[in-house]
GROMACS .gro file of C-alpha atoms in nm:
model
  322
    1UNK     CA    1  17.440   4.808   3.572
    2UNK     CA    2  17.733   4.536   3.521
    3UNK     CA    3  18.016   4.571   3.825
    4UNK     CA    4  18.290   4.298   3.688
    5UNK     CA    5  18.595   4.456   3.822
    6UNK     CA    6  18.580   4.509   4.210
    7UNK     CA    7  18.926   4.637   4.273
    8UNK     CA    8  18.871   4.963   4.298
    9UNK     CA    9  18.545   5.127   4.490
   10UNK     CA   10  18.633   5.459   4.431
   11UNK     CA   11  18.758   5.568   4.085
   12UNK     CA   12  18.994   5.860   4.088
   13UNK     CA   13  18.781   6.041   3.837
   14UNK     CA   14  18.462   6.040   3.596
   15UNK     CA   15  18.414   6.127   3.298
   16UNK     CA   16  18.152   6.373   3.183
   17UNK     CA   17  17.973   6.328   2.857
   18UNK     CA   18  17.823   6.708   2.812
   19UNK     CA   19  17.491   6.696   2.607
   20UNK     CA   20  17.529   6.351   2.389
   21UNK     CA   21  17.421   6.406   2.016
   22UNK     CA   22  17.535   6.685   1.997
   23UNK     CA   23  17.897   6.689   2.028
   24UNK     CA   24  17.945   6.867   1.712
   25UNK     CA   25  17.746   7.181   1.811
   26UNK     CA   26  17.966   7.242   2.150
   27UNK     CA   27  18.167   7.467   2.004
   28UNK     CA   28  17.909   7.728   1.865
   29UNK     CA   29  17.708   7.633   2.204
   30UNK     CA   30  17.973   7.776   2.453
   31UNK     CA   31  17.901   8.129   2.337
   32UNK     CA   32  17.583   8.159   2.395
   33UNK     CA   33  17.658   7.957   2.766
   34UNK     CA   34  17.961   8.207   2.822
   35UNK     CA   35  17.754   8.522   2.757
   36UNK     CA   36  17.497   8.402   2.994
   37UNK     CA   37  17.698   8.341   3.200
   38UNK     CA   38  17.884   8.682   3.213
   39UNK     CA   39  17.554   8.829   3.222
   40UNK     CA   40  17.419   8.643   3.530
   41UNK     CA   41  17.812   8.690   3.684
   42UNK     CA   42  17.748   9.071   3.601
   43UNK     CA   43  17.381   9.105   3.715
   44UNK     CA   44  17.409   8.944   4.018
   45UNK     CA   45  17.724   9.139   4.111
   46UNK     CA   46  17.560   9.490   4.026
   47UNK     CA   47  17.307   9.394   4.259
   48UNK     CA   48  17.519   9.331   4.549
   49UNK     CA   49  17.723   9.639   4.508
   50UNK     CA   50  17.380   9.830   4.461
   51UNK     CA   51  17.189   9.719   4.762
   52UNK     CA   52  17.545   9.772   4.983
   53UNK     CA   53  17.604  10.158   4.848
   54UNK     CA   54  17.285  10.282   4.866
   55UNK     CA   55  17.160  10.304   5.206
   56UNK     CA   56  16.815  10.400   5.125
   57UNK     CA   57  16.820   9.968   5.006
   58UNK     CA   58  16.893   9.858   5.354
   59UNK     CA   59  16.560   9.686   5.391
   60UNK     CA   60  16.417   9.338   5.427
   61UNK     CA   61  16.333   9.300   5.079
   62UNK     CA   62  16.662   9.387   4.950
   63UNK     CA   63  16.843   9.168   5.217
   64UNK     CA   64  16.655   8.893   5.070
   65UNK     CA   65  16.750   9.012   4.685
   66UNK     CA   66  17.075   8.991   4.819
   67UNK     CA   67  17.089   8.652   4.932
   68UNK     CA   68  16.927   8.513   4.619
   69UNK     CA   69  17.209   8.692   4.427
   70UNK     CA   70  17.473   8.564   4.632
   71UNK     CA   71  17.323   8.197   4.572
   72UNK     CA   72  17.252   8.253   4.204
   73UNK     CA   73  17.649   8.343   4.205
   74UNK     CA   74  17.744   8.015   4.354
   75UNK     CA   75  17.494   7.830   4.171
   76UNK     CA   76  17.624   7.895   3.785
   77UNK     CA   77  17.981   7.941   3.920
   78UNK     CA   78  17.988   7.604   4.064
   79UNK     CA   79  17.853   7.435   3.700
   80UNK     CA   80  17.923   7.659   3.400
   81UNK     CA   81  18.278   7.713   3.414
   82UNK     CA   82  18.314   7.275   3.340
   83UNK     CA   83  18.066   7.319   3.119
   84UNK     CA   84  18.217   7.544   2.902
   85UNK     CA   85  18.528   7.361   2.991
   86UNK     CA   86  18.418   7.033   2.787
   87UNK     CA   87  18.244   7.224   2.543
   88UNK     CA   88  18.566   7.441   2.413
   89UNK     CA   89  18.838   7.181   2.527
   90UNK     CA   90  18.715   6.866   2.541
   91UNK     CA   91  18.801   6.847   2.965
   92UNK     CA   92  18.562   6.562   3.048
   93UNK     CA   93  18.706   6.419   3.343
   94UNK     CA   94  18.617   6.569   3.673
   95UNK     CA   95  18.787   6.388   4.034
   96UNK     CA   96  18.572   6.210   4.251
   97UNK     CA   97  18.550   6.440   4.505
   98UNK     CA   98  18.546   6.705   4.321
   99UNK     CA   99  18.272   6.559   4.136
  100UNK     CA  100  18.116   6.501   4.511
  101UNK     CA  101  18.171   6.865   4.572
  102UNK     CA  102  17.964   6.970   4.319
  103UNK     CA  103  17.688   6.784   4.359
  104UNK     CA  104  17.669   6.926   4.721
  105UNK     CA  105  17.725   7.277   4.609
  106UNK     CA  106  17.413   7.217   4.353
  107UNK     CA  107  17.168   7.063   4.530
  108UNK     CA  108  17.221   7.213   4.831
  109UNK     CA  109  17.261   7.605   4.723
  110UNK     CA  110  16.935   7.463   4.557
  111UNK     CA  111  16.757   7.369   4.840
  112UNK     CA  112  16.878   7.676   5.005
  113UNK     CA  113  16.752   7.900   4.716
  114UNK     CA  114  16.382   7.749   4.778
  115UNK     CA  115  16.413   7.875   5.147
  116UNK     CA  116  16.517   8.216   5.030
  117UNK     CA  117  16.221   8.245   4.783
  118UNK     CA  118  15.983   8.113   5.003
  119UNK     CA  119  16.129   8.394   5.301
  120UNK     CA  120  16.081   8.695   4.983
  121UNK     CA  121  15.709   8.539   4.957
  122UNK     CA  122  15.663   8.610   5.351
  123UNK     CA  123  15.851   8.947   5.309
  124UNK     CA  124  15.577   9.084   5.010
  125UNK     CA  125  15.319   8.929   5.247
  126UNK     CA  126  15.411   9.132   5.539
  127UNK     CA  127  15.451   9.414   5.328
  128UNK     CA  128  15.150   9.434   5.161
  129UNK     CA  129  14.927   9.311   5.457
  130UNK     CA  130  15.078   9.456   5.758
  131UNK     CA  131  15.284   9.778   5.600
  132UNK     CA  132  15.250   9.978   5.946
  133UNK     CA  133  15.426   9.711   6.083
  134UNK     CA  134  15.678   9.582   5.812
  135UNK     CA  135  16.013   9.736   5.993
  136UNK     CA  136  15.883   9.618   6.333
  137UNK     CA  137  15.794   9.263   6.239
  138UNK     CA  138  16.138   9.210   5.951
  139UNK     CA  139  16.436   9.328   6.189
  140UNK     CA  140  16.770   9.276   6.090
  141UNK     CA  141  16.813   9.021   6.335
  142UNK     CA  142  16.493   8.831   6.239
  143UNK     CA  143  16.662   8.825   5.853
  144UNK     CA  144  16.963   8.706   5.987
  145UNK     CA  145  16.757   8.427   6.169
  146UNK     CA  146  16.548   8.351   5.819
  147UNK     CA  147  16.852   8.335   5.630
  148UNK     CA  148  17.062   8.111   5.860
  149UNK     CA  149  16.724   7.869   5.881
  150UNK     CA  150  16.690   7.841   5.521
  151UNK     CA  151  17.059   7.758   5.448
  152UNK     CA  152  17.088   7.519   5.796
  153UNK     CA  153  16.754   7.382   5.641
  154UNK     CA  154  16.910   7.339   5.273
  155UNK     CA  155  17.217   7.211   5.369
  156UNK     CA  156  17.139   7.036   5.610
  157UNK     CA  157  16.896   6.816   5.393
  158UNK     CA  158  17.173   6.770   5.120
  159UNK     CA  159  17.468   6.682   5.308
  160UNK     CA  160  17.312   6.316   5.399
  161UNK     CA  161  17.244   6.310   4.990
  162UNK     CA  162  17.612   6.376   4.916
  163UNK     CA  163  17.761   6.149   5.175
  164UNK     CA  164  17.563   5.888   5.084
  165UNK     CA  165  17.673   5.909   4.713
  166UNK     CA  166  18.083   5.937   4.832
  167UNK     CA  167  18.012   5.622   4.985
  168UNK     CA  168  17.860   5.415   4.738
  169UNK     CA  169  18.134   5.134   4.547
  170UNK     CA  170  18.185   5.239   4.205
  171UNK     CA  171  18.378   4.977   4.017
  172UNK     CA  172  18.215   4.961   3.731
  173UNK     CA  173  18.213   5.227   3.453
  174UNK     CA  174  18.259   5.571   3.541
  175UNK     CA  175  18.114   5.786   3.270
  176UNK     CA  176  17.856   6.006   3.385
  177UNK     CA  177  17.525   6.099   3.133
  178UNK     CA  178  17.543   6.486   3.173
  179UNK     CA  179  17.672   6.777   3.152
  180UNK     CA  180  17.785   6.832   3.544
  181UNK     CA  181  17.760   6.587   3.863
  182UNK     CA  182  17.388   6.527   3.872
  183UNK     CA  183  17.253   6.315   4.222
  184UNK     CA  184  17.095   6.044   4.020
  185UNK     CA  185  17.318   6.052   3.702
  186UNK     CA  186  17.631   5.968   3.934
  187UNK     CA  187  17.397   5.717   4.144
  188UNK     CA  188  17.320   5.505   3.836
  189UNK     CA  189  17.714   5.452   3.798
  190UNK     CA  190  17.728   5.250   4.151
  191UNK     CA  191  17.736   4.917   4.213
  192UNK     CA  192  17.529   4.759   4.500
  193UNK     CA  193  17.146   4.859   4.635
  194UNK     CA  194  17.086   5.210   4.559
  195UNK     CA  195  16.737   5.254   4.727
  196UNK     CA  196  16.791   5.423   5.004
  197UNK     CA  197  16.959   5.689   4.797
  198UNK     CA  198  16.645   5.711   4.547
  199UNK     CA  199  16.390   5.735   4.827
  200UNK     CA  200  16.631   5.984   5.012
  201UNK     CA  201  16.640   6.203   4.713
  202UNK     CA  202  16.302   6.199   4.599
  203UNK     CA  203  16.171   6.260   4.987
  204UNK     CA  204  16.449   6.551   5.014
  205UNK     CA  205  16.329   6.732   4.685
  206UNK     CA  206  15.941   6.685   4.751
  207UNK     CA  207  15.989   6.783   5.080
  208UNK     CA  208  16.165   7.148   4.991
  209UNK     CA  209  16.011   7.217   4.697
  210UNK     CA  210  15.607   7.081   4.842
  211UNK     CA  211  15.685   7.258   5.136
  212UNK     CA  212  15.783   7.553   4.987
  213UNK     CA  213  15.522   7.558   4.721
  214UNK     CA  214  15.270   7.539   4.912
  215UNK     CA  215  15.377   7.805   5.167
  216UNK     CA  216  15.454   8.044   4.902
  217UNK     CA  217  15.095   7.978   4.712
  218UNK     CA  218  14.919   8.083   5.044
  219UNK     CA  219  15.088   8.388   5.075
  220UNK     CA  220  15.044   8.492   4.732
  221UNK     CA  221  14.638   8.403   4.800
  222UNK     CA  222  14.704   8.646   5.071
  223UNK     CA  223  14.801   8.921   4.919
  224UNK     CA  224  14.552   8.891   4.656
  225UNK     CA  225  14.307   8.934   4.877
  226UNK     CA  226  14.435   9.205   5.030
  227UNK     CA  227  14.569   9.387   4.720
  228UNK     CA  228  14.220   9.354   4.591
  229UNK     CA  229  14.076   9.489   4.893
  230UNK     CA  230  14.322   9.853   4.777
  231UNK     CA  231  14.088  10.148   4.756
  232UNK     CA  232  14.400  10.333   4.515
  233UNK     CA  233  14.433  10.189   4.185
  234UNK     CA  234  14.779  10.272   4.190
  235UNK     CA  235  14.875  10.093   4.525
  236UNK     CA  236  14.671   9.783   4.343
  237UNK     CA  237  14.944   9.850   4.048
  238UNK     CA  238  15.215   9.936   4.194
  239UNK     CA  239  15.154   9.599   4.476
  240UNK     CA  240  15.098   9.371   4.142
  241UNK     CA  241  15.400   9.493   3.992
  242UNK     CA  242  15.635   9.423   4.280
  243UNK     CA  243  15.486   9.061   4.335
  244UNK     CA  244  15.439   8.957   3.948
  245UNK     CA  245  15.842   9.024   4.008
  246UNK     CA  246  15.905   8.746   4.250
  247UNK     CA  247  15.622   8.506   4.063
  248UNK     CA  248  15.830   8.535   3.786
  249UNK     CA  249  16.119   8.449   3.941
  250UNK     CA  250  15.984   8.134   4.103
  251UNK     CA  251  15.855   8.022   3.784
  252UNK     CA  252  16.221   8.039   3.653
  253UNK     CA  253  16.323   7.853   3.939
  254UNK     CA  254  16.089   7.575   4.020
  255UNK     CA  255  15.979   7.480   3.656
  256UNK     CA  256  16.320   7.373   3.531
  257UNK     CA  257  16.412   7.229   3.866
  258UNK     CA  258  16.108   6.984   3.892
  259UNK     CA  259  16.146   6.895   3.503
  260UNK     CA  260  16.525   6.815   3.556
  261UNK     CA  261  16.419   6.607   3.866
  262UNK     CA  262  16.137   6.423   3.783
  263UNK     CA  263  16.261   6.326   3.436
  264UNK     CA  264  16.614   6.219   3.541
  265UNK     CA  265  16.431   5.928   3.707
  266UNK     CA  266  16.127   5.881   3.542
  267UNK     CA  267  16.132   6.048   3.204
  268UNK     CA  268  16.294   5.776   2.982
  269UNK     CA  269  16.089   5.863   2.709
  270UNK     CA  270  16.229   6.226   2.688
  271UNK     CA  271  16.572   6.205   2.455
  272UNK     CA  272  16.886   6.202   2.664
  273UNK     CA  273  16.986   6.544   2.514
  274UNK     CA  274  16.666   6.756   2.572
  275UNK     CA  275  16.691   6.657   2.938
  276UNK     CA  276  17.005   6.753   2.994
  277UNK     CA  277  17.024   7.066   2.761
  278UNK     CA  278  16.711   7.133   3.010
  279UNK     CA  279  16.910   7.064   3.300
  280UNK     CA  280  17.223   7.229   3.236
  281UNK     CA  281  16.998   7.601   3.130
  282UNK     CA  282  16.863   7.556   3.500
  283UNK     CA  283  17.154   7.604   3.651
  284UNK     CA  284  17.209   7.949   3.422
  285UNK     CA  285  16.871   8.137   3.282
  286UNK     CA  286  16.774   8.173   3.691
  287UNK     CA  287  17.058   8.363   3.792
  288UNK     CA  288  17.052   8.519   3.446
  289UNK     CA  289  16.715   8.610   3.447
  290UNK     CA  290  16.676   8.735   3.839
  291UNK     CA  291  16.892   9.036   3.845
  292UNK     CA  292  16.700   9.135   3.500
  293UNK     CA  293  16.387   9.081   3.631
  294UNK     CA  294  16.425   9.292   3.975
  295UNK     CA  295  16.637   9.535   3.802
  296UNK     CA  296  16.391   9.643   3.522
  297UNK     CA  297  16.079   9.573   3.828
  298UNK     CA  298  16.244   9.794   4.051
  299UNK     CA  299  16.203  10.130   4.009
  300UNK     CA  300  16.501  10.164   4.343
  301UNK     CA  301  16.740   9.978   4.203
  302UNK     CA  302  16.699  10.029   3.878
  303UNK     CA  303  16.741  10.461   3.958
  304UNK     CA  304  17.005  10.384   4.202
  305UNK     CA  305  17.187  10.181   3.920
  306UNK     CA  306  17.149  10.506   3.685
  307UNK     CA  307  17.300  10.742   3.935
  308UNK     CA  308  17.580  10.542   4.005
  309UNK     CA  309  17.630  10.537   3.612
  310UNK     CA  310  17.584  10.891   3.594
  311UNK     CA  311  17.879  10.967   3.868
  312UNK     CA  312  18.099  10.732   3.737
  313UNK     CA  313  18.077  10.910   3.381
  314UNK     CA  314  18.131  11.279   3.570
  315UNK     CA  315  18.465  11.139   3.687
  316UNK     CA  316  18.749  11.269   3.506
  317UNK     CA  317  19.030  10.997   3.440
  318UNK     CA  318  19.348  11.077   3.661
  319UNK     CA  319  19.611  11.380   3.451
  320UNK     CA  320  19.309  11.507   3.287
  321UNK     CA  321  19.214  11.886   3.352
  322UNK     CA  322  18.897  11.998   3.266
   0.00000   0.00000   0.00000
């Protein structure tokens, strides 16, 4: 890109174009963003306070469900909101560091998100193939150890990304192609050789998400064997059920992820407005979809949920007798 003016490195702020062509949709478009939104802020909520009453759902697999709430919270929370921002009020500009900030907060919440998914893949695995043993092997302190790895792992792979960006010269224009503070949409606005950030940022991603892939497809090829090795039809079922759960919820992860990735560096053939209508629904159907999916998949939750409902209803507001 052209650099003319070199007098300032750093610009105090950059502007954010939203989804361009189709500037005079925004307004309609917020809705259905805000009511996914609430829905994934709601979800993921219910789950937490679900899990934390009930102490019948103090086990591994819940831990875990927990965890990928708490990300899918920070996720959407750190995007949406400036979304809707410049689709109801025009607020394009975001500050540089707070455009920094979110960057990290994405891609690394990201990254950490693959760990957790990849640690729920071991957690079926040892649940399904080593049940006599699932308390003894998942302790509380061996969650606590997969949890802190997979976000010292995450985060630890994004901060370099991040730091590199803040110190990159920018004196050229400062209007960023998309909706929030993308890696490489903020990369193509600097001035000077940007390798080092492309083949940082490609070797990050493949490594999490190859990595991760791959881990996760051997435990699912795993379980199938031993799920098809069930002598009850309804252990086969009921195994099938629990796992199609968390396939479906990597799908809704990884798919959008890899398209928004891939394309924002090679994809020039894809219209500018597709990608990043693409882009901006990863960061909200996952944590929209996740509580849905594990709330209507499991049957624990999903009765624990209804009692809860149930009590709440058989409480009389305060100054009314019965």
């Amino acid at each position: 890109m052209a650099c003319n003016n070199r007098s300032n490195s750093n610009p105090s702020v950059f502007i954010l174009v939203g989804i361009p062509g189709l500037e005079a949709a925004y307004f309609w478009m917020a809705f259905p963003f805000c009511s996914m939104y609430l829905v994934a802020l709601l979800g993921n909520l219910t789950i937490l306070f679900v899990v934390k009453k009930e102490p019948s759902l103090h086990l591994p697999m819940y831990y875990f469900l927990c965890m990928l709430a708490a990300l899918d919270l920070v996720l959407c929370s750190s995007t949406v909101p400036k979304i809707l921002a410049i689709f109801w009020f025009r607020s394009h500009s975001i500050g540089f560091k707070a455009c920094v900030i979110q960057m990290f907060f994405i891609h690394g919440f990201s990254a950490v998100e693959s760990g957790v998914l990849l640690a729920m893949a071991f957690d079926r695995y040892v649940a399904i193939c080593a049940p006599l043993r699932y308390t003894a092997i998942l302790t509380s302190s061996v969650i606590a150890k997969i949890g802190c790895a997979a976000f010292v792992r995450g985060i630890g792979l994004m901060t370099p990304l991040t730091c590199m960006v803040s110190h990159l010269p920018y004196y050229g224009p400062n209007v960023i192609a998309h909706s929030y503070c993308e890696h490489m949409a903020v990369v193509k606005l600097a001035c000077g050789d940007t390798t080092p950030n492309h083949i940082y940022g490609i070797t990050a991603a493949t490594f999490v998400v190859g990595s991760d892939s791959i881990f996760i497809a051997v435990s699912y090829v795993l379980i199938l064997r031993a799920v098809m090795g069930l002598s009850s039809k309804g252990a086969r079922q009921k195994s099938f059920g629990t796992c199609g759960s968390h396939i479906c919820v990597i799908l809704i992860f990884y798919t959008p992820a890899l398209f928004s990735f891939y394309t924002q560096r090679w994809g020039h053939h894809i219209p500018a407005h597709i990608h990043i209508l693409l882009a901006d629904l990863y960061v909200l159907v996952p944590p929209m979809l996740n509580p849905i999916i594990y709330g209507m998949k499991t049957k624990q939750i999903r009765e624990q949920l209804m009692r809860n409902m149930k009590t709440s209803s058989k409480v009389s507001p305060p100054g009314i007798c019965r």
